[in-house]
Coordinates of C-alpha atoms and ligand atoms in Angstrom, one line a residue:
M235 CA -8.3 -21.2 10.5
K236 CA -6.7 -23.2 7.7
S237 CA -4.3 -25.7 9.4
T238 CA -2.1 -26.1 12.5
N239 CA 1.5 -26.6 13.4
S240 CA 2.8 -24.7 10.6
K241 CA 5.8 -22.1 10.7
D242 CA 4.5 -18.7 11.7
S243 CA 7.2 -17.1 13.4
S244 CA 10.1 -14.8 12.8
H245 CA 12.3 -17.4 14.5
G246 CA 11.1 -20.4 12.6
Q247 CA 9.5 -21.9 15.7
P248 CA 6.3 -23.9 15.1
S249 CA 3.3 -22.0 16.4
I250 CA -0.2 -23.4 17.3
V251 CA -2.2 -21.8 14.5
R252 CA -1.4 -20.8 10.9
R253 CA -3.0 -17.7 9.5
R254 CA -3.6 -16.6 5.9
I255 CA -3.2 -12.9 5.6
V256 CA -4.1 -10.4 2.7
A257 CA -2.4 -7.1 3.1
L258 CA -3.7 -4.0 1.2
A259 CA -0.8 -1.6 0.4
G260 CA -0.1 1.7 -1.3
G261 CA 3.6 2.5 -1.7
V262 CA 6.0 3.7 1.1
G263 CA 3.9 2.9 4.3
G264 CA 2.3 -0.1 2.6
A265 CA 5.7 -1.6 1.6
K266 CA 7.1 -1.4 5.2
L267 CA 4.6 -3.5 6.9
A268 CA 4.2 -5.8 4.0
H269 CA 8.0 -6.3 4.3
G270 CA 7.6 -7.0 8.0
L271 CA 4.8 -9.6 7.4
A272 CA 6.9 -11.2 4.9
Q273 CA 9.7 -11.8 7.4
I274 CA 7.2 -13.7 9.5
L275 CA 4.6 -15.5 7.2
A276 CA 5.3 -18.4 4.9
P277 CA 5.0 -17.4 1.2
E278 CA 1.7 -19.2 0.8
D279 CA 0.2 -17.4 3.8
L280 CA 0.7 -13.7 2.6
T281 CA -0.8 -12.0 -0.5
V282 CA -0.1 -8.3 -0.8
I283 CA -2.8 -6.4 -3.1
V284 CA -1.3 -3.2 -4.3
N285 CA -2.9 0.1 -5.4
T286 CA -2.5 0.8 -9.1
G287 CA -4.6 4.1 -9.1
D288 CA -1.2 6.0 -9.2
D289 CA 0.0 4.3 -12.3
F290 CA 0.5 6.4 -15.2
E291 CA 2.2 6.7 -18.6
H292 CA 5.3 8.9 -18.8
L293 CA 8.1 9.1 -21.5
G294 CA 6.3 6.4 -23.2
M295 CA 6.7 4.1 -20.3
Y296 CA 3.9 2.3 -18.0
I297 CA 4.9 3.2 -14.6
C298 CA 3.3 1.5 -11.4
P299 CA 4.9 3.5 -8.4
D300 CA 3.2 1.6 -5.6
L301 CA 3.6 -1.9 -7.2
D302 CA 7.3 -1.2 -7.8
T303 CA 7.8 0.1 -4.3
V304 CA 6.3 -3.0 -2.9
C305 CA 8.2 -5.3 -5.0
Y306 CA 11.6 -3.5 -4.7
T307 CA 11.1 -3.5 -0.9
L308 CA 10.3 -7.2 -0.6
A309 CA 13.2 -8.0 -3.0
G310 CA 15.6 -6.1 -0.8
L311 CA 16.2 -3.7 -3.7
A312 CA 14.6 -0.5 -2.5
N313 CA 16.3 2.8 -1.6
P314 CA 16.2 2.8 2.2
E315 CA 16.5 6.7 2.3
T316 CA 13.6 7.7 -0.1
G317 CA 11.5 4.6 0.4
W318 CA 10.8 4.6 -3.3
G319 CA 13.0 3.7 -6.2
R320 CA 16.1 1.4 -6.2
V321 CA 19.3 1.3 -4.0
N322 CA 22.5 2.0 -5.6
E323 CA 20.8 3.9 -8.4
T324 CA 22.3 6.0 -11.0
W325 CA 20.6 8.9 -13.0
N326 CA 22.2 9.1 -16.4
T327 CA 19.0 8.5 -18.5
I328 CA 17.0 11.2 -16.8
A329 CA 20.0 13.6 -16.8
N330 CA 20.3 13.1 -20.6
I331 CA 16.5 13.5 -21.1
E332 CA 16.7 16.9 -19.1
K333 CA 19.6 18.0 -21.4
L334 CA 17.5 17.4 -24.4
G335 CA 14.6 19.6 -23.0
G336 CA 12.5 16.6 -21.9
P337 CA 10.4 16.4 -18.7
N338 CA 12.4 15.7 -15.5
W339 CA 9.9 16.2 -12.7
F340 CA 9.3 12.5 -12.3
R341 CA 12.7 11.2 -11.1
L342 CA 13.5 7.9 -12.6
G343 CA 16.7 6.1 -12.1
D344 CA 18.4 3.9 -14.6
Q345 CA 17.6 0.5 -13.0
D346 CA 14.1 1.6 -12.4
I347 CA 13.7 2.6 -16.1
A348 CA 14.7 -1.0 -17.0
T349 CA 11.6 -2.2 -15.1
H350 CA 9.4 0.3 -16.8
L351 CA 10.7 -0.4 -20.2
E352 CA 10.4 -4.1 -19.9
R353 CA 6.9 -3.9 -18.3
T354 CA 5.9 -1.5 -21.2
R355 CA 7.3 -4.0 -23.9
R356 CA 5.3 -6.9 -22.4
M357 CA 2.1 -4.9 -22.0
K358 CA 2.4 -3.9 -25.7
E359 CA 2.7 -7.7 -26.4
G360 CA -0.7 -8.2 -24.6
Q361 CA 0.5 -9.6 -21.3
S362 CA -1.4 -8.5 -18.2
L363 CA -0.1 -6.5 -15.4
S364 CA -0.6 -9.3 -12.9
Q365 CA 1.2 -11.7 -15.2
I366 CA 4.2 -9.3 -15.6
T367 CA 4.2 -8.7 -11.8
R368 CA 4.5 -12.5 -11.2
D369 CA 7.5 -12.9 -13.7
F370 CA 9.2 -9.8 -12.3
C371 CA 8.7 -11.1 -8.6
A372 CA 10.2 -14.4 -9.6
A373 CA 13.2 -12.7 -11.2
W374 CA 13.7 -10.7 -8.1
G375 CA 13.5 -13.8 -5.8
I376 CA 10.2 -12.8 -4.1
K377 CA 8.5 -15.7 -2.8
H378 CA 5.3 -14.1 -1.4
T379 CA 2.4 -13.2 -3.7
I380 CA 2.1 -9.6 -4.9
L381 CA -0.9 -8.7 -6.9
P382 CA -1.9 -5.4 -8.6
M383 CA -5.4 -4.7 -7.5
T384 CA -6.6 -5.0 -11.0
D385 CA -5.4 -5.6 -14.5
S386 CA -7.6 -2.9 -15.9
P387 CA -6.6 0.8 -15.9
V388 CA -8.0 2.8 -12.9
R389 CA -6.7 6.2 -12.4
T390 CA -6.9 8.4 -9.4
M391 CA -7.9 11.9 -10.1
V392 CA -7.6 14.6 -7.5
D393 CA -10.3 17.3 -7.4
T394 CA -8.6 20.6 -6.3
D395 CA -9.1 24.3 -6.2
E396 CA -7.2 24.4 -9.4
G397 CA -9.6 21.8 -11.1
E398 CA -9.1 18.1 -11.5
L399 CA -5.5 16.8 -11.7
A400 CA -4.2 13.4 -12.5
F401 CA -2.6 11.9 -9.5
Q402 CA 1.0 12.1 -10.3
E403 CA 0.5 15.6 -11.7
Y404 CA -0.9 16.7 -8.2
F405 CA 1.5 14.4 -6.2
V406 CA 4.9 14.8 -7.8
H407 CA 4.7 17.6 -10.3
R408 CA 2.7 20.0 -8.2
H409 CA 4.2 18.7 -4.7
C410 CA 0.6 18.2 -3.3
E411 CA 0.2 22.1 -3.2
P412 CA -3.3 22.5 -4.7
R413 CA -6.0 22.3 -2.1
V414 CA -7.9 18.9 -2.3
K415 CA -11.7 18.9 -2.6
G416 CA -12.3 15.2 -3.3
F417 CA -11.2 12.2 -5.3
R418 CA -12.4 10.2 -8.4
F419 CA -11.1 6.8 -9.4
D420 CA -11.5 6.8 -13.2
G421 CA -12.3 3.2 -14.4
V422 CA -13.1 1.8 -11.1
N423 CA -16.6 0.8 -11.9
I424 CA -15.6 -1.6 -14.7
A425 CA -12.5 -2.9 -13.1
E426 CA -12.3 -6.6 -12.0
P427 CA -9.8 -7.6 -9.2
A428 CA -6.8 -9.1 -10.5
P429 CA -6.9 -12.9 -10.9
G430 CA -6.2 -14.5 -7.6
A431 CA -7.3 -11.5 -5.4
R432 CA -10.8 -12.6 -4.9
E433 CA -9.7 -16.2 -3.9
A434 CA -6.9 -14.8 -1.6
I435 CA -9.6 -12.7 0.2
E436 CA -12.1 -15.4 0.6
S437 CA -9.5 -18.0 2.1
A438 CA -7.9 -15.2 4.2
D439 CA -8.2 -15.3 8.0
A440 CA -7.5 -11.6 8.2
I441 CA -7.3 -8.6 5.8
V442 CA -4.7 -6.0 7.1
F443 CA -4.9 -2.4 5.7
C444 CA -1.2 -1.5 5.9
P445 CA -0.5 2.2 7.2
S446 CA -1.0 3.6 3.7
N447 CA -2.9 6.7 2.6
P448 CA -6.6 5.9 3.2
W449 CA -7.9 8.4 0.5
V450 CA -5.6 7.6 -2.5
S451 CA -4.0 4.1 -1.8
V452 CA -6.4 2.0 0.3
D453 CA -9.7 3.4 -1.0
P454 CA -9.1 2.6 -4.6
I455 CA -8.2 -1.1 -3.6
L456 CA -11.5 -1.2 -1.5
R457 CA -13.5 0.1 -4.4
V458 CA -12.1 -2.5 -6.9
I459 CA -12.3 -5.5 -4.4
S460 CA -15.7 -4.5 -2.8
L461 CA -14.8 -5.7 0.6
T462 CA -18.0 -6.7 2.4
P463 CA -18.5 -5.6 6.1
T464 CA -16.9 -7.8 8.5
P465 CA -19.2 -9.8 10.8
L466 CA -18.8 -8.7 14.4
P467 CA -18.2 -9.6 17.2
W468 CA -14.4 -10.2 17.0
G469 CA -13.5 -13.8 16.5
E470 CA -16.2 -14.6 14.2
G471 CA -15.2 -14.9 10.7
R472 CA -12.6 -13.0 8.7
K473 CA -11.0 -10.0 10.7
V474 CA -10.4 -6.8 8.9
V475 CA -7.7 -4.8 10.8
A476 CA -6.1 -1.4 9.8
V477 CA -2.9 0.2 10.9
S478 CA -3.1 4.0 11.3
P479 CA -0.7 6.0 8.9
I480 CA -1.4 8.9 10.9
I481 CA 0.8 9.3 14.1
G482 CA 0.3 12.3 16.6
G483 CA -2.0 14.1 14.0
K484 CA 0.8 13.9 11.3
T485 CA 1.8 11.6 8.5
V486 CA 5.3 10.0 8.5
K487 CA 5.4 11.0 4.8
G488 CA 3.0 12.2 2.2
P489 CA -0.1 14.2 2.0
A490 CA -2.7 12.1 4.0
A491 CA -2.9 14.6 6.9
K492 CA -2.9 17.6 4.6
M493 CA -5.8 15.9 2.6
Y494 CA -7.8 15.2 5.9
S495 CA -7.4 18.9 7.0
E496 CA -8.4 20.1 3.5
L497 CA -11.5 18.0 3.4
G498 CA -12.6 19.5 6.8
I499 CA -11.5 16.6 9.1
E500 CA -9.0 16.9 11.8
P501 CA -6.2 14.4 10.8
S502 CA -5.9 11.8 13.5
A503 CA -5.8 8.0 14.3
L504 CA -9.5 8.5 15.1
A505 CA -10.2 10.1 11.9
V506 CA -8.7 7.0 10.1
A507 CA -10.7 4.5 12.1
E508 CA -13.8 6.6 11.3
H509 CA -12.9 6.5 7.7
Y510 CA -13.0 2.7 7.6
R511 CA -15.5 2.2 10.4
N512 CA -18.0 0.2 8.3
I513 CA -15.6 -2.6 7.4
L514 CA -13.2 -2.6 10.3
A515 CA -13.1 -5.1 13.1
G516 CA -9.7 -4.0 14.6
F517 CA -7.5 -0.9 14.5
V518 CA -3.8 -0.5 15.4
L519 CA -2.9 3.0 16.7
D520 CA 0.3 4.5 17.9
S521 CA 1.3 4.6 21.6
V522 CA 1.4 8.5 21.2
D523 CA -2.3 8.4 20.4
S524 CA -3.5 6.3 23.2
E525 CA -5.9 8.8 24.5
M526 CA -8.0 8.1 21.3
E527 CA -8.3 4.3 22.1
N528 CA -11.7 4.7 24.0
S529 CA -13.3 6.8 21.1
I530 CA -12.2 4.2 18.7
K531 CA -13.6 1.4 20.8
Q532 CA -16.9 3.3 21.0
L533 CA -17.2 2.8 17.3
G534 CA -17.5 -0.9 17.9
I535 CA -13.8 -1.6 16.8
R536 CA -11.2 -3.5 18.8
T537 CA -7.9 -1.6 19.4
L538 CA -4.3 -2.4 19.9
V539 CA -2.0 0.5 21.0
T540 CA 1.7 -0.1 20.0
D541 CA 4.7 1.6 18.5
T542 CA 3.9 1.9 14.8
L543 CA 6.8 3.9 13.4
M544 CA 9.1 1.6 11.3
N545 CA 12.5 3.0 11.0
N546 CA 14.2 -0.3 10.2
L547 CA 13.6 -4.0 9.4
T548 CA 13.5 -4.7 13.2
D549 CA 10.5 -2.2 13.5
R550 CA 8.8 -3.7 10.5
T551 CA 9.0 -7.2 11.8
R552 CA 7.9 -6.2 15.4
L553 CA 5.0 -4.3 14.2
A554 CA 3.9 -7.1 12.0
Q555 CA 4.2 -9.6 14.7
D556 CA 2.2 -7.4 17.0
V557 CA -0.4 -7.1 14.2
L558 CA -0.5 -11.0 13.8
N559 CA -0.8 -11.5 17.6
F560 CA -3.7 -8.9 17.8
I561 CA -5.5 -10.8 14.9
R562 CA -4.9 -14.1 16.9
S563 CA -6.2 -12.7 20.1
Ligands
LIG638 P1 2.5 6.1 -1.2 O1 1.6 5.5 -2.1 O2 4.0 6.0 -1.5 O3 2.1 7.5 -0.7 O4 2.5 5.2 0.1 P2 1.4 4.7 1.2 O5 0.0 5.2 0.9 O6 1.6 3.2 1.2 O7 1.9 5.3 2.4 C1 1.8 6.6 2.8 C2 1.5 6.6 4.3 O8 2.3 5.8 5.0 C3 1.5 8.1 4.9 O9 0.3 8.5 5.3 C4 2.6 7.8 6.1 O10 2.1 8.7 7.2 C5 2.5 6.3 6.4 N1 3.8 5.8 6.9 C6 5.0 5.9 6.3 N2 5.9 5.3 7.1 C7 5.1 4.9 8.2 C8 5.5 4.2 9.5 O11 6.7 3.8 9.7 N3 4.5 4.0 10.3 C9 3.2 4.3 10.1 N4 2.3 4.0 11.0 N5 2.8 4.9 9.0 C10 3.8 5.2 8.0

């Protein structure tokens, strides 16, 4: 508990207690909840730490898919249909690259390419990813803090029945078709958390795992920041709370459920809770999965059952408020 009588409400009403929140996020699912949290929390009370294991170099550019999705979403620049890329996008550059025989499997819009080109130029000058992200956020009018998990290169590698594949090769080029056998995060053992990440975690009242892919979005962040187990019981110390990305045994988008199945685990909200069981104090599952609540409680984890599907900004803000109320409870 940091201070009292501050703004902590979507309606600008003073509330009794202020909370400092760190949200861990991948791309699409992570950005949605981070966006909801940003509607409620004051800028100094929310830090979003974003996975960079999906980053890669393509067409000579340094591309950070999850970081860009979170930034575009918080800036109101994201494409609401795809969940990635920019709204009102044009595709002239990639169409012309294709005409010249270049690779077109990773769809990059013209406005998006500007982000990657400018980021690459700055990185070549020696600027760090977190410094560049800070400048881009300021240019896009984002007031909350968005940090890459690290400034060092960490690369998610997917072990499949067709051998080890770099993440975007598996995810975009191969449409997640190869069967997954495991994951490796190249560079994770020497990667330091980005400047400010450790301090944000240490001063946070709660860490929220957004409904992101546990295997390839949240796990790489956890490996870098080395989150220590939360002291139980609930109410003592910092709370670590996860929101399930699996609803009714399925993902809303992406390969998380397929990954669970191929790794021999039935995909479910319970499987996600078990995935994080050593560090979790609380877990938010969807109303359609309410029959799993008792099994999750038996893991020693507090639960909140609510609607977790975020189809629009109202849903995002409502779920964020539910999560904050749960943390406060
Ligand atoms: P990626 O890096 O772009 O794959 O994005 P994330 O890892 O952040 O998010 C992917 C996960 O988000 C998938 O497992 C989805 O099921 C989950 N997801 C997407 N939208 C929603 C939603 O509205 N509610 C919930 N609960 N999960 C969602």
